[in-house]
Coordinates of C-alpha atoms and ligand atoms in Angstrom, one line a residue:
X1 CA -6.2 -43.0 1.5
X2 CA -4.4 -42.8 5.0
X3 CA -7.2 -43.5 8.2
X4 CA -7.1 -41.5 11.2
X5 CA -8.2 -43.9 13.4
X6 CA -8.2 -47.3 11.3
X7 CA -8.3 -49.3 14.4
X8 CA -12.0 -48.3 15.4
X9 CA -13.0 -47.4 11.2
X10 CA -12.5 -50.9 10.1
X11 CA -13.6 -52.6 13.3
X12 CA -15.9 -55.7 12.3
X13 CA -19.5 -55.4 12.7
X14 CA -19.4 -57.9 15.7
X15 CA -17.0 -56.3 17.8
X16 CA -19.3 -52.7 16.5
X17 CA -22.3 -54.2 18.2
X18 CA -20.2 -54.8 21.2
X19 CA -18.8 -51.2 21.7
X20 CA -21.9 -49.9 20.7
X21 CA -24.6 -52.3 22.8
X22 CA -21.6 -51.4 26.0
X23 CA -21.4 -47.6 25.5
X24 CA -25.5 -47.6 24.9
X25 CA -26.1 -49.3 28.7
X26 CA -23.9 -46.8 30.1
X27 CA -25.4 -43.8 28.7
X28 CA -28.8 -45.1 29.1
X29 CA -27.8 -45.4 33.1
X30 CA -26.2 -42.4 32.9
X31 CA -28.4 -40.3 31.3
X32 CA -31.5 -41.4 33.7
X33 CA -29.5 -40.4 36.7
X34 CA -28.9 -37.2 35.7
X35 CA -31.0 -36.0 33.1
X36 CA -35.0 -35.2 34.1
X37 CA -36.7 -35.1 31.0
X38 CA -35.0 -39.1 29.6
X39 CA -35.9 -40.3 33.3
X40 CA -39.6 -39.1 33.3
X41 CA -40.0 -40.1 29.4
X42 CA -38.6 -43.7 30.7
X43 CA -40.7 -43.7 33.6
X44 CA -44.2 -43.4 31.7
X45 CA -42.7 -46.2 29.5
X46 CA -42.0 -48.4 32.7
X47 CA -38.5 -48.9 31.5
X48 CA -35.5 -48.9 34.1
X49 CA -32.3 -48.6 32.7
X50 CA -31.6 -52.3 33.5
X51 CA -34.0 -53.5 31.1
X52 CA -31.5 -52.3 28.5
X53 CA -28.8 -54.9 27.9
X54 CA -27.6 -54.0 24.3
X55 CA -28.7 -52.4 21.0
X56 CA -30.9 -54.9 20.7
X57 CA -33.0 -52.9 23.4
X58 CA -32.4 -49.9 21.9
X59 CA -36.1 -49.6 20.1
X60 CA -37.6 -49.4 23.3
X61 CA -36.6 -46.2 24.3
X62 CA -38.4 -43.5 24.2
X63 CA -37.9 -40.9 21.4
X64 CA -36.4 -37.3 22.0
X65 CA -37.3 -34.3 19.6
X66 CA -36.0 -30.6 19.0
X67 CA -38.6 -29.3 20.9
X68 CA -37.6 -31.0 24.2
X69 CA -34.5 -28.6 23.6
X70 CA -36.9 -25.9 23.8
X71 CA -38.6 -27.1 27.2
X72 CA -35.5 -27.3 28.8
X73 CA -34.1 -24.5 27.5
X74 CA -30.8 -24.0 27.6
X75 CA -29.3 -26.1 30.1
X76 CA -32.0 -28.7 31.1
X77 CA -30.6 -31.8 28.7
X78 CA -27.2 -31.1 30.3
X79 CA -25.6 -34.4 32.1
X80 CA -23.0 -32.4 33.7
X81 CA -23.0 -29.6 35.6
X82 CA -21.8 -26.2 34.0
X83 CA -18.5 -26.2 35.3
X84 CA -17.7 -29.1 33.2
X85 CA -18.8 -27.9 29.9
X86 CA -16.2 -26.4 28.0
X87 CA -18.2 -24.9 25.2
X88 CA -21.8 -24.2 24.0
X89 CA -23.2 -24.1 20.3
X90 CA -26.4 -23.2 19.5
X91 CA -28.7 -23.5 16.2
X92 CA -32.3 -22.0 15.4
X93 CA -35.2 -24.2 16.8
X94 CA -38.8 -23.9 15.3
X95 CA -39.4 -20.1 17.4
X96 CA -37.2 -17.9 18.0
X97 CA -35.5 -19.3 20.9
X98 CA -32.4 -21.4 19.9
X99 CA -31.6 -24.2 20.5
X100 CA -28.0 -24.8 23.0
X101 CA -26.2 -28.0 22.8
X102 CA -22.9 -28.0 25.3
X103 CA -20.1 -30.4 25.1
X104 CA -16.8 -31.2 27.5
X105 CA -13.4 -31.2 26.6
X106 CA -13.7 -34.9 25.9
X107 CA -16.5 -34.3 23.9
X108 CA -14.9 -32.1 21.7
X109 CA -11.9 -34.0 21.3
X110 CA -14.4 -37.3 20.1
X111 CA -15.9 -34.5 17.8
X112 CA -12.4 -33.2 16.6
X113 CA -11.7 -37.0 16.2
X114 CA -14.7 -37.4 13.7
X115 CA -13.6 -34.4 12.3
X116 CA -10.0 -36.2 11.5
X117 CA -11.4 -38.8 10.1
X118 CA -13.2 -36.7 7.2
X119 CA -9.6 -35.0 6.4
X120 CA -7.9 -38.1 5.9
X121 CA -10.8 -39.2 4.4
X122 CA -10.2 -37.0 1.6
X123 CA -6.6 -37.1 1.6
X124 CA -5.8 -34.2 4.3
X125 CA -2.5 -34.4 6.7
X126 CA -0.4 -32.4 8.6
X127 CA 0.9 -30.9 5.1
X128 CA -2.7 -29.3 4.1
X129 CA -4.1 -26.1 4.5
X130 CA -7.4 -26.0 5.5
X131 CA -9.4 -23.2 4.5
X132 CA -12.4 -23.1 7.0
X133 CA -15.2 -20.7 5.5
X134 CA -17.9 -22.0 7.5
X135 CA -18.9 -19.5 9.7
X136 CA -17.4 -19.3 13.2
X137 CA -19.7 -18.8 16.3
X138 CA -22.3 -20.5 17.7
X139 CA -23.0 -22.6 13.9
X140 CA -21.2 -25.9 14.7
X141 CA -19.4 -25.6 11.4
X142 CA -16.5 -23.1 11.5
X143 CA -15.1 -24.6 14.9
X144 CA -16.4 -28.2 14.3
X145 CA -14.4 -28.2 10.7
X146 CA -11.1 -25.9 12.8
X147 CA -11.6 -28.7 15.6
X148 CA -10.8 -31.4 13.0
X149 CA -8.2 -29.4 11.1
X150 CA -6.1 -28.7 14.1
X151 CA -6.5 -32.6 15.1
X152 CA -4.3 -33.5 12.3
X153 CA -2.0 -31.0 12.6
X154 CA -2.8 -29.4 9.6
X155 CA -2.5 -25.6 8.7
X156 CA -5.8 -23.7 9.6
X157 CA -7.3 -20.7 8.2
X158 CA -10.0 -19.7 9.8
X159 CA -11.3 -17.9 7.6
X160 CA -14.9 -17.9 8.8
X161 CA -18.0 -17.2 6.1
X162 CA -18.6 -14.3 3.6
X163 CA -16.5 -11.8 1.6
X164 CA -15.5 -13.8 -1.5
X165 CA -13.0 -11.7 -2.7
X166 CA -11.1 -11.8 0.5
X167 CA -11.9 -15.7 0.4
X168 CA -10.2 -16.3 -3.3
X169 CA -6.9 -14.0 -2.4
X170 CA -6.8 -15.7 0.3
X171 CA -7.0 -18.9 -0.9
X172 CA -4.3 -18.0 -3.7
X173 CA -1.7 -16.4 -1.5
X174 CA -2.3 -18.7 1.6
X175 CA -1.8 -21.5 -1.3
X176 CA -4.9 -23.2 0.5
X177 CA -5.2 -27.1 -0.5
X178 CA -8.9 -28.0 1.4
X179 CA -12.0 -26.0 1.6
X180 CA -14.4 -26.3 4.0
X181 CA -17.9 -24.8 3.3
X182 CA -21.7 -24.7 2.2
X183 CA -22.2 -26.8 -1.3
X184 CA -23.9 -23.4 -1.9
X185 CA -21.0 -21.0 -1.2
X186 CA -18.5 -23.4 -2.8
X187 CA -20.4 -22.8 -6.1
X188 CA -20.5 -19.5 -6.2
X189 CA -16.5 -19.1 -5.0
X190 CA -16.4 -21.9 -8.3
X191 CA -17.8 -19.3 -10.2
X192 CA -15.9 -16.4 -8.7
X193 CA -12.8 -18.4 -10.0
X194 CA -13.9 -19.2 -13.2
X195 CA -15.0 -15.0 -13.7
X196 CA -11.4 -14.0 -12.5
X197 CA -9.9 -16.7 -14.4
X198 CA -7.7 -17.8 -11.2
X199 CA -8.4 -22.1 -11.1
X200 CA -4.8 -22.2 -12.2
X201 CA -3.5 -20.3 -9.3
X202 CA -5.4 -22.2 -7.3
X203 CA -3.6 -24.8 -4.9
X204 CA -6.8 -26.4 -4.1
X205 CA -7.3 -30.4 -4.0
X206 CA -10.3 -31.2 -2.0
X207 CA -13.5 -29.6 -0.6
X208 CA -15.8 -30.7 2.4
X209 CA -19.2 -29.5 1.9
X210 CA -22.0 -29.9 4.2
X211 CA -24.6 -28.5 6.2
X212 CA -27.5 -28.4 3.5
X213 CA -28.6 -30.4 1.0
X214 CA -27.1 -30.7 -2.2
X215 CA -26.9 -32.6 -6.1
X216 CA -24.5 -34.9 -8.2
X217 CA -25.0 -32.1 -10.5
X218 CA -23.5 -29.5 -7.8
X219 CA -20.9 -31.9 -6.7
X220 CA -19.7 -32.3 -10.7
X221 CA -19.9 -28.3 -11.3
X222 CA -18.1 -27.5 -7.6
X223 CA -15.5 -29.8 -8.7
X224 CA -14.8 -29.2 -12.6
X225 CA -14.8 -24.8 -11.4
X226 CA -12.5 -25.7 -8.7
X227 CA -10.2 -28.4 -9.8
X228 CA -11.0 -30.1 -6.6
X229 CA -13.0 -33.7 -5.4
X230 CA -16.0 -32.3 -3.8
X231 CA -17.0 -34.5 -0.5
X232 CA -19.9 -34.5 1.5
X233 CA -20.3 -33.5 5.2
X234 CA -23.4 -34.6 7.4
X235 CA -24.1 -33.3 11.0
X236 CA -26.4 -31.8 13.5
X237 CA -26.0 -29.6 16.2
X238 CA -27.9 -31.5 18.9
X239 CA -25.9 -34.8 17.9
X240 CA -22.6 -32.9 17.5
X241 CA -22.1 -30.8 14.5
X242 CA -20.3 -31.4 11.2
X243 CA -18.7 -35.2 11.0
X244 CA -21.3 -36.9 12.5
X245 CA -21.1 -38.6 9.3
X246 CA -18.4 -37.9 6.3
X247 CA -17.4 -39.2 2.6
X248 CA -14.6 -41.2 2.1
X249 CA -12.4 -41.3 -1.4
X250 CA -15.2 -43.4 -2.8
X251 CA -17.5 -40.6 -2.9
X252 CA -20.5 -42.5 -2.2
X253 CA -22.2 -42.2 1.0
X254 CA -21.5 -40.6 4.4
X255 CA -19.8 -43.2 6.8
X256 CA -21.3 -42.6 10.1
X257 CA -19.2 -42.8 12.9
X258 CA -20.7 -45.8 14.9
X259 CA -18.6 -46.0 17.8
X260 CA -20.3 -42.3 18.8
X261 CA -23.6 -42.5 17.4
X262 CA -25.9 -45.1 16.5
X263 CA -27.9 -44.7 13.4
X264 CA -31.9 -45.8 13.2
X265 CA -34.3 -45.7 10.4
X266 CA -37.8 -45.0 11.2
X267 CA -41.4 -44.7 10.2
X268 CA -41.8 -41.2 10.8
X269 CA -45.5 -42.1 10.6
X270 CA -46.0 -45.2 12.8
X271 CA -42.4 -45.0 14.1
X272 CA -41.4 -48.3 13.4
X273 CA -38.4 -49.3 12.8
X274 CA -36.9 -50.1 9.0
X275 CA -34.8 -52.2 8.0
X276 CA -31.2 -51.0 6.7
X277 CA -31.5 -49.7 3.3
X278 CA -34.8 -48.6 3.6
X279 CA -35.7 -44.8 3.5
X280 CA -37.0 -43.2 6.5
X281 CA -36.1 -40.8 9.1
X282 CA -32.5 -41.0 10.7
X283 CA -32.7 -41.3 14.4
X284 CA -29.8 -40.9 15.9
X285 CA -28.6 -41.8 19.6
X286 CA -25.0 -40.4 21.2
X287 CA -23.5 -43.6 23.2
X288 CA -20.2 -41.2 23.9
X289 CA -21.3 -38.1 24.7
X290 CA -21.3 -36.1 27.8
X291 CA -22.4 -33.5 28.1
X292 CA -25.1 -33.4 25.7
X293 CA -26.3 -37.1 25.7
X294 CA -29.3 -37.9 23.5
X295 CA -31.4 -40.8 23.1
X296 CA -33.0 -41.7 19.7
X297 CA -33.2 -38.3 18.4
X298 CA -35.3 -37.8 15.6
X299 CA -33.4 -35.6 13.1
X300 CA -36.5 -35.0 10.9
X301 CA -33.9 -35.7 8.1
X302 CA -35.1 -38.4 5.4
X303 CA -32.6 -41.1 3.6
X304 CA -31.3 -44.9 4.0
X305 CA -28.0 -46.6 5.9
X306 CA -26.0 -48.6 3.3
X307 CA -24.4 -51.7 5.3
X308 CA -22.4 -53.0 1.9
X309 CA -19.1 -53.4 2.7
X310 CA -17.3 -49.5 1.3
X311 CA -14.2 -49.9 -1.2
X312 CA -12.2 -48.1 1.4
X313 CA -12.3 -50.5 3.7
X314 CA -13.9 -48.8 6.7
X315 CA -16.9 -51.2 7.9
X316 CA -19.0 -48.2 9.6
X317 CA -22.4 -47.9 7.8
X318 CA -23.3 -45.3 5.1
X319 CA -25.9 -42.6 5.2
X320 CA -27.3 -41.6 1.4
X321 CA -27.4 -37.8 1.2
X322 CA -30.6 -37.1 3.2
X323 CA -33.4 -35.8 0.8
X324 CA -36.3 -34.3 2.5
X325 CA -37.3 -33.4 6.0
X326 CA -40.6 -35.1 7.6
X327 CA -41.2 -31.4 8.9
X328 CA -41.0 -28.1 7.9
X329 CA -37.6 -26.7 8.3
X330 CA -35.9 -24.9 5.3
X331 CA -32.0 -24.4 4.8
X332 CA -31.6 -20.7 3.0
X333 CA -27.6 -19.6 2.9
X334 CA -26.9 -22.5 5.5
X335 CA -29.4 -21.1 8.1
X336 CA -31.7 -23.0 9.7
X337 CA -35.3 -21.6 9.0
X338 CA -38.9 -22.2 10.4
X339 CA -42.1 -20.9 8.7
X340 CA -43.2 -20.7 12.7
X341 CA -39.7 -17.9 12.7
X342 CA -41.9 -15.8 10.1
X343 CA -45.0 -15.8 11.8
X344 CA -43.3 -14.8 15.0
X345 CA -41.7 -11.8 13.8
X346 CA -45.3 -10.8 12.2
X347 CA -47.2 -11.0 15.2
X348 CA -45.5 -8.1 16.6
X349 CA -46.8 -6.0 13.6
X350 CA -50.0 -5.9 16.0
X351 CA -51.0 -2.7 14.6
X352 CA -53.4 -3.3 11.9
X353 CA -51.2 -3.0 8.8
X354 CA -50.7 -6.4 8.0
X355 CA -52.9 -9.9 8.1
X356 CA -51.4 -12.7 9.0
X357 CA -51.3 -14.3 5.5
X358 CA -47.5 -14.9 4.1
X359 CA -45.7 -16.7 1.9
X360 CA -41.8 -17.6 2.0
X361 CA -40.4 -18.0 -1.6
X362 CA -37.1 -19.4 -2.2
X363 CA -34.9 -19.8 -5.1
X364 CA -31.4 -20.5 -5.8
X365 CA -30.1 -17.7 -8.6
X366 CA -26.4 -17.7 -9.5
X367 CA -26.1 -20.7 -7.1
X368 CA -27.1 -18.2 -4.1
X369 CA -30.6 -18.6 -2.3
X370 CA -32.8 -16.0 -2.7
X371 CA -35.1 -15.6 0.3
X372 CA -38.8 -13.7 -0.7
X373 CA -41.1 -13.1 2.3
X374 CA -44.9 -11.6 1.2
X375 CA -46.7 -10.8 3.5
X376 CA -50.6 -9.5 2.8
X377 CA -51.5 -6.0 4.2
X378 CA -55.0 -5.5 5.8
X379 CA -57.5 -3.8 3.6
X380 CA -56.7 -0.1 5.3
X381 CA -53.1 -0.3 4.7
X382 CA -53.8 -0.9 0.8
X383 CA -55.2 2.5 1.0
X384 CA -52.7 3.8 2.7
X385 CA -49.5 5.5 1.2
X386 CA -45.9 3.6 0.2
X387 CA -44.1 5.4 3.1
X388 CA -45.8 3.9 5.8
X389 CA -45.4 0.1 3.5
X390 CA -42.2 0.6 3.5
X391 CA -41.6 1.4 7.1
X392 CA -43.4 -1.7 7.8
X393 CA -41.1 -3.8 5.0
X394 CA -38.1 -2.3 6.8
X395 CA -39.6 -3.7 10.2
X396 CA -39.9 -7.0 9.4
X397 CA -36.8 -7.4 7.4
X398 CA -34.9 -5.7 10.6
X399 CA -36.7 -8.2 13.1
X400 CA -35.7 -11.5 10.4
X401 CA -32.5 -10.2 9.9
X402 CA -31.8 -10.3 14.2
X403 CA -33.6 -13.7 14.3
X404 CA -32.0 -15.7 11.3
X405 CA -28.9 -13.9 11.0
X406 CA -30.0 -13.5 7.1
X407 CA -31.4 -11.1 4.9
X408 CA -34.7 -11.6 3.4
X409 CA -36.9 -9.6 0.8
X410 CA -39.9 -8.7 2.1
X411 CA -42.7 -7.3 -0.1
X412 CA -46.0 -6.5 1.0
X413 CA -48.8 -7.5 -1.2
X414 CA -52.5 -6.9 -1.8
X415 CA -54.9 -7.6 0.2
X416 CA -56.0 -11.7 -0.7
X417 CA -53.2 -12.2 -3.5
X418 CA -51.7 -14.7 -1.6
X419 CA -53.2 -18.1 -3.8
X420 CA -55.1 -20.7 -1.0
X421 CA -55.7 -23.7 -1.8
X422 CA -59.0 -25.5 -0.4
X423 CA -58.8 -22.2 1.6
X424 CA -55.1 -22.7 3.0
X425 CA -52.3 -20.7 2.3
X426 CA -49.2 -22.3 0.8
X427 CA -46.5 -20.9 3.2
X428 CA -43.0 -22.2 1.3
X429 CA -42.8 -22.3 -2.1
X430 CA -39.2 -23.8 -2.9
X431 CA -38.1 -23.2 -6.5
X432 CA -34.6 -25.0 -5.6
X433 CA -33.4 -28.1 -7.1
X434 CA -32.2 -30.0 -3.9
X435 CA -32.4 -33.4 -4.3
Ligands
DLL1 O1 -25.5 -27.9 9.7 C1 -23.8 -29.0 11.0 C2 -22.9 -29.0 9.9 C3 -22.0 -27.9 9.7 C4 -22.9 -30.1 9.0 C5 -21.1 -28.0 8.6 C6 -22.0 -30.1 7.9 C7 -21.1 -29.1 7.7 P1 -27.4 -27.6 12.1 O2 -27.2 -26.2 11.8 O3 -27.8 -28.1 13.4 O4 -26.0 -28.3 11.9 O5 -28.3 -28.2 10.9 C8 -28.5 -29.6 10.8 O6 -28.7 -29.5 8.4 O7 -30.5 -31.9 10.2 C9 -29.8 -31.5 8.0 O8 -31.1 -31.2 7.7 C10 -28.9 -30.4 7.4 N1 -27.6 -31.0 6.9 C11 -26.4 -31.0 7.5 N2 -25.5 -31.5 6.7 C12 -26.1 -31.9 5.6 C13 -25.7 -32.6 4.4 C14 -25.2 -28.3 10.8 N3 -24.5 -33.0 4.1 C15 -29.3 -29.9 9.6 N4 -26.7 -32.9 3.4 C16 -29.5 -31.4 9.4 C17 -28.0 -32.5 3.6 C18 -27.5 -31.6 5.7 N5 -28.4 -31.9 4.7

């Protein structure tokens, strides 16, 4: 299939290192200048940004984590002022403030550019019709994905997420050749289409599918209810968004996009680094960006770089599917979700009803997630009558929905029901097959 940019996808690995060990000293000098929080980390390391030369420097900076986005919350990480940032996106971090990530307009034409490279990846041109069901706002998918789409000069629908009956006419009348959406939500439209018996109205070729994790076994039943080749999609809001990695026609790893971000594997216990193809945590630092620069971020996400050369021919390194987190962090519908969230929202039930003890329970039934919260009343409230539990249900189910953006089940239960083991609570019991 056609490249978008073959020129920088097939570049050797020598003149890679290059690019990347060039770009990496001028963010590194950069991002000191102008950034507080890189300059102080550097500073208790005694490193000046002249003691990094190349990438072969690059393990001796100092690591950055989502909670710095917190501390500097929601402009501090910026390296340029306001006026210079075109747009903002913003993701859940582990309370309830967000996250907020801000890019320039060359920033989101680099990001539109890894974008492009994902469409022709799969076959996409200026003939397709991409049907973006992502959702639009400030979750990197809908515009990262339309970003892309419009790069190539292909036909966007921006669709945004939710309403699957709207989404299937849609995608028959509009005739609709890519799809662009949760591995999740792809299923279920898959099995919308089988129910109403439309796959042969369907115009559909190809589907790019990221943002959680997801199987072989989803990929083969997303593709066989669609009629489509089902690729995968990698990205992170505080790296860039969706195409910070994408699969080519091979179908068998993410190519990352090395001229914009360089890939490590670490120890997420001793933090040392691995060697390619072993599994670790992905670290990832932005040598392009700038407005939202960071330094060997630790994604949390778990998997391996591939360095064989691809069938495709582009020589920039492959990601497996991560599988795991080193923390806590659950994807439900797409959405981002801390345990910490939870117990936020139940510390403002200060009035006695409730204990502290929860448990988040999720399962994936008729390829949806199904999101449980229970949460144990005090010993008073167990006496006390179903209007006022169900007030309190209706509380917290009001105060989850405003954080996440998603609906959850909340039940209270009795009073110690909640299983501990060695006298701690198991907070998140996942029932999904992910991996
Ligand atoms: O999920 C960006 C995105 C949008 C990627 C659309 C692909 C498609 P965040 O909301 O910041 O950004 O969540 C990032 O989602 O650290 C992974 O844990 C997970 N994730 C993203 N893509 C994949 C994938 C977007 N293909 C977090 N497979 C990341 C597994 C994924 N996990």
């Amino acid at each position: 299939m056609a490249m978008w940019q073959p020129e920088i996808e097939t570049m050797s690995r020598e003149e890679l290192t290059k690019l990347q060990s060039e770009r990496l000293v001028w963010q590194v000098k950069r991002v000191y200048e102008r950034v507080e929080c890189f300059r102080k980390r550097m500073d208790e390391k005694g490193l000046k940004p002249e003691d990094i030369h190349g990438i072969e420097d690059l393990h001796k900076l100092p690591f950055s984590y989502k909670q710095d986005l917190r501390d500097y919350y929601p402009y501090g990480l910026f390296a340029e002022p306001l006026k210079n940032i075109a747009r903002v996106h913003a993701s859940s971090g582990t309370t309830g403030k967000k996250i907020v990530v801000g890019y320039t307009k060359k920033d989101l034409d680099d990001w539109a550019n890894c974008m492009a490279r994902q469409f022709y990846a799969v076959g996409a041109d200026s003939e397709s019709i991409i049907q973006v069901a992502y959702g639009y706002g400030l979750f990197t998918g809908g515009l990262g994905a339309h970003g892309g789409a419009e790069k190539i000069n292909a036909t966007v629908v921006p669709i945004s997420a939710g309403n699957t009956q709207n989404q299937l006419q849609t995608m028959v009348d509009f005739e609709s050749t890519v799809l662009c959406c949760t591995p999740s939500y792809a299923l279920y439209l898959g099995e919308s289409v089988q129910e109403a018996g439309l796959k042969d109205k369907l115009k559909l070729k190809a589907g790019v599918f990221g943002a959680e994790p997801w199987t072989e076994e989803m990929r083969n039943s997303i593709e066989e209810k669609l009629g489509i080749k089902a690729y995968d999609v990698y990205g992170l809001s505080e790296i860039m968004g969706p195409g910070v990695s994408y699969e080519c026609e091979c179908q068998s790893g993410m190519h990352v996009c090395e001229d914009m971000f360089i890939p490590e594997i670490i120890d997420p216990d001793t933090l040392e680094v691995l060697p390619w193809g072993s599994t670790g945590e992905l670290v990832f630092t932005t040598i392009t960006k700038e407005g939202f620069p960071i330094i060997r971020y630790r994604t949390r996400d778990i998997c391996s770089l591939n360095p064989e050369p691809c069938k495709c021919g582009r020589t920039h390194i492959r990601m497996n599917k991560p599988h795991g987190r080193s923390d806590d962090m659950l994807i439900i519908r797409g959405v981002n979700v801390f345990p910490s969230q939870i117990e936020e929202v139940l510390l403002k039930v200060n009035d006695g009803t409730i204990t502290p003890n929860y448990q988040i329970v999720v399962d994936r039934v008729n390829n949806n997630d199904t999101f449980d919260v229970n949460v144990e009343m005090s010993e008073e409230m167990f006496a006390d009558d179903v209007k006022s539990i169900e007030k309190v249900e209706k509380f917290i189910t009001d105060e989850l929905r405003s954080l996440l953006g998603i609906g959850a089940k909340v039940h209270l239960v009795n009073p110690k029901s909640i299983t501990r083991s060695e006298g701690k609570a198991k907070r998140v019991i996942d029932k999904r097959k992910l991996f």
